Coordinates of C-alpha atoms and ligand atoms in Angstrom, one line a residue:
M27 CA -37.0 1.3 12.6
S28 CA -36.7 -2.1 10.9
D29 CA -36.3 -5.1 13.2
H30 CA -33.0 -5.9 11.5
R31 CA -31.6 -2.4 11.9
A32 CA -32.6 -2.2 15.5
L33 CA -31.1 -5.6 16.3
L34 CA -27.8 -4.9 14.6
L35 CA -27.5 -1.5 16.3
S36 CA -28.1 -3.1 19.7
R37 CA -25.6 -5.9 19.0
I38 CA -23.0 -3.3 17.9
A39 CA -23.7 -1.2 21.0
D40 CA -23.2 -4.2 23.4
R41 CA -20.3 -5.5 21.2
S42 CA -21.9 -8.9 20.6
A43 CA -22.0 -8.3 16.8
R44 CA -19.5 -10.6 15.1
V45 CA -17.2 -8.8 12.7
G46 CA -16.1 -10.7 9.7
V47 CA -13.0 -9.5 7.8
I48 CA -12.3 -10.9 4.3
G49 CA -8.7 -10.6 3.1
L50 CA -6.2 -10.7 6.0
G51 CA -3.4 -8.7 4.4
Y52 CA -1.8 -5.3 5.2
V53 CA -5.3 -3.8 5.6
G54 CA -7.5 -6.6 6.8
L55 CA -5.2 -8.0 9.5
P56 CA -4.9 -4.7 11.5
L57 CA -8.6 -4.0 11.0
A58 CA -9.5 -7.4 12.4
L59 CA -7.2 -6.8 15.4
V60 CA -8.6 -3.3 16.1
F61 CA -12.2 -4.7 16.3
E62 CA -11.0 -7.6 18.5
E63 CA -9.2 -5.1 20.8
S64 CA -12.4 -3.1 21.0
G65 CA -14.2 -6.1 22.4
F66 CA -15.9 -7.5 19.3
P67 CA -15.9 -11.2 18.4
V68 CA -14.1 -11.4 15.0
T69 CA -13.7 -13.9 12.3
G70 CA -11.0 -13.3 9.6
F71 CA -11.2 -15.0 6.2
D72 CA -8.6 -15.6 3.6
V73 CA -8.2 -17.8 0.5
D74 CA -4.5 -18.3 1.3
P75 CA -4.5 -21.1 4.0
A76 CA -1.1 -20.1 5.3
K77 CA -2.4 -16.8 6.8
P78 CA -5.2 -18.2 9.0
E79 CA -2.9 -21.0 10.0
A80 CA -0.1 -18.6 11.1
L81 CA -2.6 -16.4 13.0
Q82 CA -4.1 -19.4 14.8
R83 CA -0.6 -20.2 15.9
G84 CA -0.3 -16.6 17.2
E85 CA 2.2 -15.6 14.5
S86 CA 2.3 -12.5 12.4
Y87 CA 3.4 -12.5 8.8
I88 CA 3.6 -8.7 8.6
R89 CA 6.7 -7.4 10.3
H90 CA 5.2 -4.1 11.6
I91 CA 2.3 -5.9 13.1
G92 CA 4.1 -7.6 15.9
R93 CA 3.9 -11.2 16.8
E94 CA 3.1 -10.3 20.4
R95 CA 0.0 -8.3 19.3
V96 CA -1.4 -11.2 17.2
A97 CA -0.5 -13.8 19.9
K98 CA -2.3 -11.8 22.6
A99 CA -5.4 -11.3 20.5
F100 CA -5.7 -15.0 19.5
A101 CA -5.0 -16.1 23.1
R102 CA -8.0 -14.2 24.3
G103 CA -10.2 -16.5 22.2
R104 CA -12.4 -13.8 20.8
I105 CA -10.9 -13.9 17.3
A106 CA -10.6 -16.8 14.8
A107 CA -9.1 -17.0 11.3
T108 CA -10.3 -19.4 8.6
T109 CA -10.6 -20.3 4.9
D110 CA -14.1 -21.6 5.5
F111 CA -16.4 -19.1 3.9
D112 CA -19.5 -20.9 5.2
R113 CA -18.7 -19.2 8.5
L114 CA -19.6 -15.9 6.9
S115 CA -23.2 -16.6 7.9
E116 CA -22.0 -16.4 11.6
C117 CA -21.0 -12.8 11.0
D118 CA -23.3 -9.8 11.6
T119 CA -21.0 -7.4 9.7
I120 CA -18.6 -8.2 6.9
L121 CA -15.7 -6.0 5.9
V122 CA -14.1 -6.7 2.6
C123 CA -10.3 -5.9 2.2
V124 CA -9.3 -7.9 -0.9
P125 CA -6.7 -6.7 -3.4
T126 CA -7.6 -4.3 -6.3
P127 CA -4.7 -4.6 -8.7
L128 CA -4.4 -3.5 -12.3
G129 CA -4.7 -5.8 -15.3
R130 CA -2.1 -6.3 -18.0
H131 CA -3.3 -3.2 -19.8
R132 CA -3.5 -1.1 -16.7
E133 CA -7.2 -1.5 -16.4
P134 CA -8.9 -2.1 -13.0
D135 CA -9.0 -5.8 -12.0
L136 CA -12.1 -6.2 -10.0
S137 CA -11.9 -10.0 -10.0
F138 CA -11.2 -10.2 -6.3
I139 CA -14.1 -8.0 -5.4
R140 CA -16.4 -9.9 -7.7
A141 CA -15.3 -13.3 -6.3
T142 CA -15.8 -12.0 -2.8
G143 CA -19.1 -10.5 -3.7
D144 CA -20.3 -13.9 -5.0
E145 CA -19.0 -15.7 -1.8
V146 CA -20.9 -13.2 0.4
A147 CA -24.0 -13.2 -1.7
R148 CA -24.3 -17.0 -1.6
R149 CA -24.5 -16.8 2.2
L150 CA -26.1 -13.5 2.7
R151 CA -28.7 -13.6 5.5
P152 CA -31.1 -11.0 6.7
G153 CA -29.7 -8.3 9.0
Q154 CA -26.0 -8.4 7.8
L155 CA -24.0 -5.3 7.1
V156 CA -21.4 -5.5 4.3
V157 CA -18.7 -2.8 3.9
L158 CA -16.2 -2.7 1.0
E159 CA -12.9 -1.3 2.1
S160 CA -10.7 -2.0 -1.0
T161 CA -9.7 1.0 -2.9
T162 CA -11.6 1.3 -6.2
Y163 CA -13.3 3.7 -8.6
P164 CA -16.5 5.5 -7.7
G165 CA -19.5 3.4 -8.4
T166 CA -18.0 -0.1 -7.6
T167 CA -20.1 -0.7 -4.4
R168 CA -23.4 0.2 -6.1
E169 CA -22.6 -1.4 -9.5
E170 CA -20.8 -4.6 -8.4
L171 CA -22.0 -5.5 -4.9
L172 CA -25.5 -4.2 -4.7
P173 CA -27.0 -6.2 -7.6
R174 CA -25.3 -9.4 -6.3
F175 CA -26.9 -9.0 -2.9
R176 CA -30.3 -7.8 -4.2
A177 CA -30.5 -11.0 -6.3
R178 CA -30.9 -12.9 -3.1
G179 CA -34.3 -11.3 -2.7
L180 CA -33.4 -9.0 0.2
E181 CA -33.9 -5.2 0.1
C182 CA -31.0 -3.0 0.9
G183 CA -31.6 -0.7 3.9
K184 CA -34.1 -3.2 5.4
G185 CA -33.0 -6.8 4.8
F186 CA -29.3 -6.1 4.6
F187 CA -27.0 -3.0 4.7
L188 CA -24.3 -1.9 2.3
A189 CA -21.6 0.8 2.6
F190 CA -18.1 1.7 1.4
S191 CA -15.4 2.9 3.8
P192 CA -11.9 3.3 2.4
E193 CA -8.9 2.0 4.3
R194 CA -6.2 4.6 4.9
E195 CA -3.6 2.3 6.3
D196 CA 0.0 3.7 6.2
P197 CA 2.2 0.7 7.1
G198 CA 5.0 1.6 9.5
N199 CA 3.6 5.1 10.4
K200 CA 4.4 5.6 14.1
S201 CA 1.7 8.2 14.8
F202 CA -1.2 7.1 12.7
H203 CA -2.7 3.6 12.6
T204 CA -6.0 1.9 11.9
Q205 CA -7.6 2.9 15.1
N206 CA -6.8 6.7 15.1
I207 CA -7.0 7.4 11.3
P208 CA -10.5 9.1 10.7
K209 CA -12.8 6.7 8.9
V210 CA -14.8 8.0 6.0
V211 CA -18.1 6.1 5.5
G212 CA -20.7 6.3 2.7
G213 CA -23.9 4.1 2.8
I214 CA -26.1 3.1 -0.1
D215 CA -29.1 4.4 1.9
P216 CA -29.5 6.2 5.3
P217 CA -30.0 2.9 7.3
S218 CA -26.8 1.4 5.8
L219 CA -24.9 4.6 6.7
E220 CA -26.3 4.6 10.3
V221 CA -25.3 1.0 11.0
A222 CA -21.9 1.4 9.4
V223 CA -21.2 4.6 11.3
A224 CA -22.2 2.8 14.5
L225 CA -19.9 -0.1 13.8
Y226 CA -16.8 2.0 13.0
G227 CA -17.7 4.5 15.8
A228 CA -17.4 1.6 18.3
A229 CA -13.8 0.9 17.4
M230 CA -12.3 3.9 15.7
A231 CA -11.4 7.3 17.1
K232 CA -13.3 9.3 14.5
V233 CA -15.9 8.5 11.8
V234 CA -16.7 10.9 9.0
P235 CA -20.1 10.1 7.4
V236 CA -20.6 11.2 3.7
S237 CA -23.6 11.2 1.5
S238 CA -22.9 8.2 -0.6
P239 CA -20.5 5.3 -1.3
E240 CA -19.4 7.2 -4.5
V241 CA -18.2 10.1 -2.4
A242 CA -16.3 7.8 -0.1
E243 CA -14.8 5.9 -3.0
A244 CA -13.8 9.2 -4.8
A245 CA -12.3 10.6 -1.6
K246 CA -9.9 7.7 -1.3
I247 CA -8.9 8.1 -5.0
L248 CA -8.4 11.8 -4.6
E249 CA -6.0 11.2 -1.6
N250 CA -3.9 8.9 -3.7
V251 CA -4.0 11.1 -6.8
F252 CA -2.9 14.0 -4.7
R253 CA 0.2 12.1 -3.6
A254 CA 1.0 10.7 -7.1
V255 CA 0.8 14.2 -8.7
N256 CA 2.8 15.9 -6.0
I257 CA 5.5 13.2 -6.1
A258 CA 5.6 13.6 -9.9
L259 CA 6.1 17.4 -9.3
A260 CA 9.0 16.7 -6.9
N261 CA 10.5 14.3 -9.5
E262 CA 10.2 16.9 -12.2
M263 CA 11.7 19.6 -10.0
K264 CA 14.6 17.2 -9.4
L265 CA 15.3 16.8 -13.1
V266 CA 15.0 20.6 -13.8
L267 CA 17.1 21.7 -10.8
D268 CA 19.7 19.0 -11.4
R269 CA 20.4 20.5 -14.8
M270 CA 20.8 23.9 -13.1
G271 CA 23.2 22.4 -10.6
I272 CA 20.8 23.1 -7.7
D273 CA 20.2 20.5 -4.9
V274 CA 16.4 19.7 -4.9
W275 CA 16.6 18.3 -1.4
E276 CA 18.0 21.6 0.0
V277 CA 15.3 23.5 -2.0
I278 CA 12.5 21.4 -0.4
E279 CA 14.0 21.8 3.1
A280 CA 14.0 25.6 2.5
A281 CA 10.5 25.7 1.0
K282 CA 8.9 23.7 3.8
T283 CA 9.8 26.3 6.4
K284 CA 6.8 28.3 5.0
P285 CA 4.2 27.7 7.7
F286 CA 1.2 27.7 5.3
G287 CA 0.3 26.8 1.7
F288 CA 3.2 24.3 1.2
M289 CA 3.5 20.6 1.9
P290 CA 6.8 18.8 1.2
F291 CA 6.9 15.9 -1.2
Y292 CA 10.1 14.2 -2.1
P293 CA 11.6 12.8 -5.3
G294 CA 12.7 9.2 -5.5
P295 CA 13.4 6.2 -7.8
G296 CA 9.7 5.9 -8.8
L297 CA 6.4 5.0 -7.2
G298 CA 5.9 1.9 -5.1
G299 CA 3.3 0.2 -2.9
H300 CA -0.1 -1.2 -3.5
C301 CA -1.9 2.2 -3.7
I302 CA -0.2 5.2 -5.3
P303 CA 1.1 3.6 -8.5
L304 CA -2.2 1.8 -9.2
D305 CA -5.2 3.6 -7.8
P306 CA -5.1 6.7 -9.9
F307 CA -5.6 4.5 -13.0
Y308 CA -8.9 3.2 -11.5
L309 CA -10.2 6.8 -11.9
T310 CA -8.7 7.4 -15.4
W311 CA -10.4 4.2 -16.6
K312 CA -13.8 5.1 -15.1
A313 CA -13.4 8.7 -16.4
A314 CA -13.1 7.4 -20.0
E315 CA -16.4 5.6 -19.6
H316 CA -17.9 9.1 -18.9
G317 CA -16.1 10.6 -21.9
T318 CA -13.7 12.7 -19.8
W319 CA -9.9 12.5 -19.2
A320 CA -7.8 12.9 -16.2
R321 CA -4.8 14.6 -17.8
F322 CA -2.9 15.4 -14.6
I323 CA -3.0 11.8 -13.5
E324 CA -1.7 10.6 -16.9
L325 CA 1.1 13.1 -16.8
A326 CA 2.1 12.3 -13.3
G327 CA 2.1 8.6 -14.2
E328 CA 4.4 9.3 -17.2
I329 CA 6.9 11.2 -15.0
N330 CA 6.9 8.8 -12.1
T331 CA 7.2 5.7 -14.3
S332 CA 10.3 7.2 -16.1
M333 CA 12.2 7.5 -12.8
P334 CA 13.8 4.0 -12.8
H335 CA 15.2 4.7 -16.3
H336 CA 16.6 8.0 -15.0
V337 CA 18.3 6.3 -12.1
V338 CA 19.9 3.7 -14.4
D339 CA 21.1 6.5 -16.8
R340 CA 22.7 8.3 -13.9
T341 CA 24.3 5.1 -12.8
A342 CA 25.8 4.5 -16.3
H343 CA 27.1 8.1 -16.5
A344 CA 28.6 7.9 -13.0
L345 CA 30.4 4.6 -13.8
N346 CA 31.6 6.1 -17.1
R347 CA 33.4 8.9 -15.2
H348 CA 35.1 6.1 -13.3
G349 CA 36.3 4.6 -16.6
R350 CA 33.8 1.7 -16.4
S351 CA 30.7 0.7 -18.3
L352 CA 27.5 -0.8 -16.8
K353 CA 28.2 -3.9 -18.7
G354 CA 30.4 -6.1 -16.5
S355 CA 30.1 -3.8 -13.5
K356 CA 29.0 -5.1 -10.1
A357 CA 26.0 -3.1 -8.9
L358 CA 24.4 -3.4 -5.5
V359 CA 20.8 -2.0 -5.1
L360 CA 20.1 -1.0 -1.5
G361 CA 16.5 -1.7 -0.6
L362 CA 13.8 -3.8 -2.3
S363 CA 10.8 -2.7 -0.3
Y364 CA 9.0 0.4 -1.7
K365 CA 9.5 2.5 1.4
A366 CA 11.8 2.6 4.4
D367 CA 11.6 0.2 7.3
I368 CA 8.7 -2.0 6.1
D369 CA 8.7 -5.4 4.4
D370 CA 6.2 -4.6 1.6
D371 CA 7.9 -4.9 -1.9
R372 CA 4.7 -4.5 -4.0
E373 CA 5.3 -2.4 -7.1
S374 CA 8.7 -1.4 -5.7
P375 CA 10.8 0.6 -8.3
S376 CA 13.8 -1.4 -7.1
F377 CA 12.6 -4.3 -9.3
E378 CA 12.7 -2.3 -12.4
I379 CA 16.0 -0.7 -11.5
I380 CA 17.5 -4.2 -11.1
E381 CA 16.0 -5.4 -14.4
H382 CA 17.3 -2.3 -16.3
L383 CA 20.7 -2.7 -14.8
R384 CA 20.8 -6.4 -15.7
A385 CA 19.6 -5.6 -19.2
A386 CA 22.6 -3.3 -19.6
G387 CA 24.9 -6.2 -18.7
A388 CA 25.6 -5.3 -15.0
E389 CA 25.9 -8.0 -12.4
V390 CA 23.3 -7.0 -9.9
A391 CA 22.7 -7.9 -6.2
Y392 CA 20.5 -6.4 -3.6
C393 CA 20.6 -5.8 0.1
D394 CA 17.4 -5.5 2.1
P395 CA 17.3 -6.7 5.8
Y396 CA 13.5 -6.6 5.5
I397 CA 13.3 -8.9 2.5
P398 CA 15.8 -11.8 2.7
V399 CA 14.5 -13.5 -0.4
A400 CA 13.0 -11.7 -3.5
R401 CA 9.6 -13.4 -3.9
P402 CA 8.5 -13.9 -7.5
G403 CA 5.6 -11.5 -8.4
R404 CA 3.2 -11.1 -11.3
E405 CA 5.7 -9.1 -13.3
H406 CA 9.1 -9.8 -11.8
D407 CA 11.1 -12.9 -10.8
L408 CA 14.6 -11.7 -9.8
R409 CA 15.8 -15.1 -8.4
L410 CA 17.9 -13.2 -5.8
S411 CA 18.4 -13.3 -2.1
S412 CA 19.6 -10.3 -0.1
V413 CA 23.4 -10.0 0.5
P414 CA 24.5 -9.2 4.1
C415 CA 24.4 -5.5 5.2
T416 CA 28.1 -5.3 5.9
P417 CA 31.0 -2.9 4.9
E418 CA 32.8 -5.9 3.3
E419 CA 29.8 -6.8 1.1
F420 CA 29.3 -3.1 0.1
A421 CA 33.0 -2.7 -0.8
R422 CA 32.8 -5.7 -3.2
H423 CA 30.7 -3.7 -5.7
D424 CA 31.6 -1.0 -8.2
V425 CA 28.5 1.0 -7.5
L426 CA 25.7 1.2 -4.9
V427 CA 22.3 2.4 -5.9
V428 CA 20.2 3.6 -2.9
S429 CA 16.6 2.9 -3.7
T430 CA 15.1 2.6 -0.2
A431 CA 16.2 4.6 2.9
H432 CA 16.0 1.8 5.5
S433 CA 17.4 2.9 8.9
D434 CA 19.8 -0.1 8.6
F435 CA 21.6 1.8 5.8
K436 CA 22.1 5.0 7.9
D437 CA 25.5 3.9 9.3
K438 CA 28.5 5.7 7.9
R439 CA 30.8 2.8 8.6
L440 CA 29.0 0.7 6.0
Y441 CA 30.5 2.9 3.2
A442 CA 34.1 2.9 4.3
G443 CA 35.3 0.9 1.3
V444 CA 32.8 2.0 -1.3
K445 CA 33.9 4.0 -4.3
L446 CA 30.6 5.2 -5.9
V447 CA 27.0 5.7 -4.6
V448 CA 24.0 6.7 -6.7
D449 CA 21.6 8.1 -4.1
T450 CA 17.8 8.5 -5.0
R451 CA 16.8 9.2 -1.4
N452 CA 19.2 11.7 0.0
L453 CA 20.5 9.1 2.4
M454 CA 24.2 10.0 2.2
A455 CA 24.3 13.8 2.8
P456 CA 22.9 13.5 6.4
L457 CA 25.6 10.9 7.1
G458 CA 28.2 13.5 6.0
L459 CA 29.2 11.6 2.9
G460 CA 29.5 12.8 -0.6
G461 CA 29.9 16.6 0.0
P462 CA 32.7 18.6 -1.5
G463 CA 36.0 17.7 0.1
Q464 CA 34.4 15.0 2.3
P465 CA 36.1 11.7 2.5
G466 CA 34.4 8.5 1.4
P467 CA 32.6 7.5 -1.8
E468 CA 31.7 9.8 -4.6
V469 CA 27.9 10.4 -4.3
V470 CA 25.8 11.1 -7.3
R471 CA 22.2 12.2 -6.8
A472 CA 19.5 10.6 -9.0
Ligands
NAD513 N1 -1.5 -1.8 1.9 C1 -1.9 -0.6 2.1 O1 -1.2 0.2 2.7 C2 -3.3 -0.1 1.7 C3 -3.7 1.2 2.1 C4 -5.0 1.6 1.8 C5 -5.8 0.8 1.0 N2 -5.4 -0.4 0.6 C6 -6.3 -1.2 -0.2 O2 -6.8 -2.2 0.5 C7 -7.0 -3.4 -0.3 C8 -6.3 -4.6 0.2 O3 -4.9 -4.3 0.2 P1 -3.8 -5.0 1.1 O4 -2.6 -4.1 1.0 O5 -4.4 -5.4 2.4 O6 -3.6 -6.3 0.2 P2 -2.9 -7.7 0.6 O7 -2.5 -8.3 -0.6 O8 -1.9 -7.4 1.7 O9 -4.0 -8.5 1.3 C9 -5.1 -9.0 0.6 C10 -5.5 -10.4 1.2 O10 -6.7 -10.8 0.5 C11 -6.5 -12.2 0.3 N3 -7.5 -12.6 -0.8 C12 -7.3 -12.5 -2.1 N4 -8.5 -12.9 -2.7 C13 -9.3 -13.2 -1.7 C14 -10.7 -13.7 -1.7 N5 -11.3 -13.9 -2.9 N6 -11.2 -13.9 -0.6 C15 -10.6 -13.7 0.6 N7 -9.3 -13.3 0.7 C16 -8.7 -13.0 -0.5 C17 -5.1 -12.4 0.0 O11 -4.7 -13.7 0.2 C18 -4.4 -11.4 0.9 O12 -4.1 -12.0 2.2 C19 -6.7 -2.9 -1.7 O13 -7.8 -2.5 -2.4 C20 -5.7 -1.8 -1.5 O14 -5.7 -0.9 -2.6 C21 -4.1 -0.9 0.9

């Protein structure tokens, strides 16, 4: 056994190995906390100074990661957060959790991984383990990181260790979180796999070793493609069944009573979040390089991206029945985050719905207790703040469009003075609103 490998394994075993986490966002922050809570010294790195500063004050900037948890961890003194990348050399292991967005032409944007790879390479010292956690196409770890580190004159598997382990974070999930979600790990070589498995095994409930980083990279993409394709199928069923006058939500409830061979997916206003709308296109891009096409993924993308238009069409038709046009109507979109009860608005279809409604001449407001102010993003700048979540505010609008099923919206009293609701999330039926002969607003499914 090489000296470096033996030393790193023993430091992992006695929890003296310092764990560095680069990118303290939705993935990196909980990961850093889990290692700290398992007894490891941890250093978190971010280019955005506001994040380390908030953490050092014991504050959390992610709502579902409570302030108390962050404050407790930072008070114990085993964890630090910084923008000083020179401190990477203090770390025995470095976990990379930086963004992997799409570029303007829906091509993978690896600039964050490359920039981080350069920062790490510049300070790489013998005996360090580097693991990429960001979601990406198969081949990234070997093609982008390995050459950068090798150029330092060290040999992978002896002088340093390199692996890929996908993050499977599901923000807001009450049952599964960073510590108890099984961790798939693929190493560039057997020694890299061994040290990476040892590290994650010391903090996570279950580690699943696979034969290469490419298998681990592809497994993560498959998980996300699976969701994107099944959500597209649910959306297509919605369109078809709607024409037949059949309630897709009731159909899914019935189908899911089958105890085998069926898994429910639900229709909605379109895809949101950092993963499902973006990651499948990492694979289609790489597939083209190999002269092959991922047709299911393209088709799912086409159906899912058409959903915001469908919602706006339904809204226009519904208003029409009330003798109004979209132009000049007051529309209130309920929910800006991409899923219920979290504060993450990335890629949320609500942005597109709001912009399409505005383009048609509607006066649009939004209500989201999780997002008081709509932050400008790469593609959208709404210049809006949330209106209060009250019956008076709701009643001021000609139509409500339910885009996110936040728990805050599940109160029947909010809709007392509302005339029309376009519901993309089946929020109203469980409240006893919108059914035949029921009092309250007219509810249109979209
Ligand atoms: N959010 C999720 O639920 C989720 C789930 C699974 C996988 N992922 C994947 O994990 C990766 C990170 O996603 P996220 O949701 O945590 O993103 P995020 O935007 O919440 O966090 C990324 C962090 O990295 C920082 N950063 C950017 N460039 C940096 C650099 N060069 N050096 C250091 N820090 C840098 C940003 O300031 C930010 O704090 C992505 O590849 C994503 O696809 C996300």
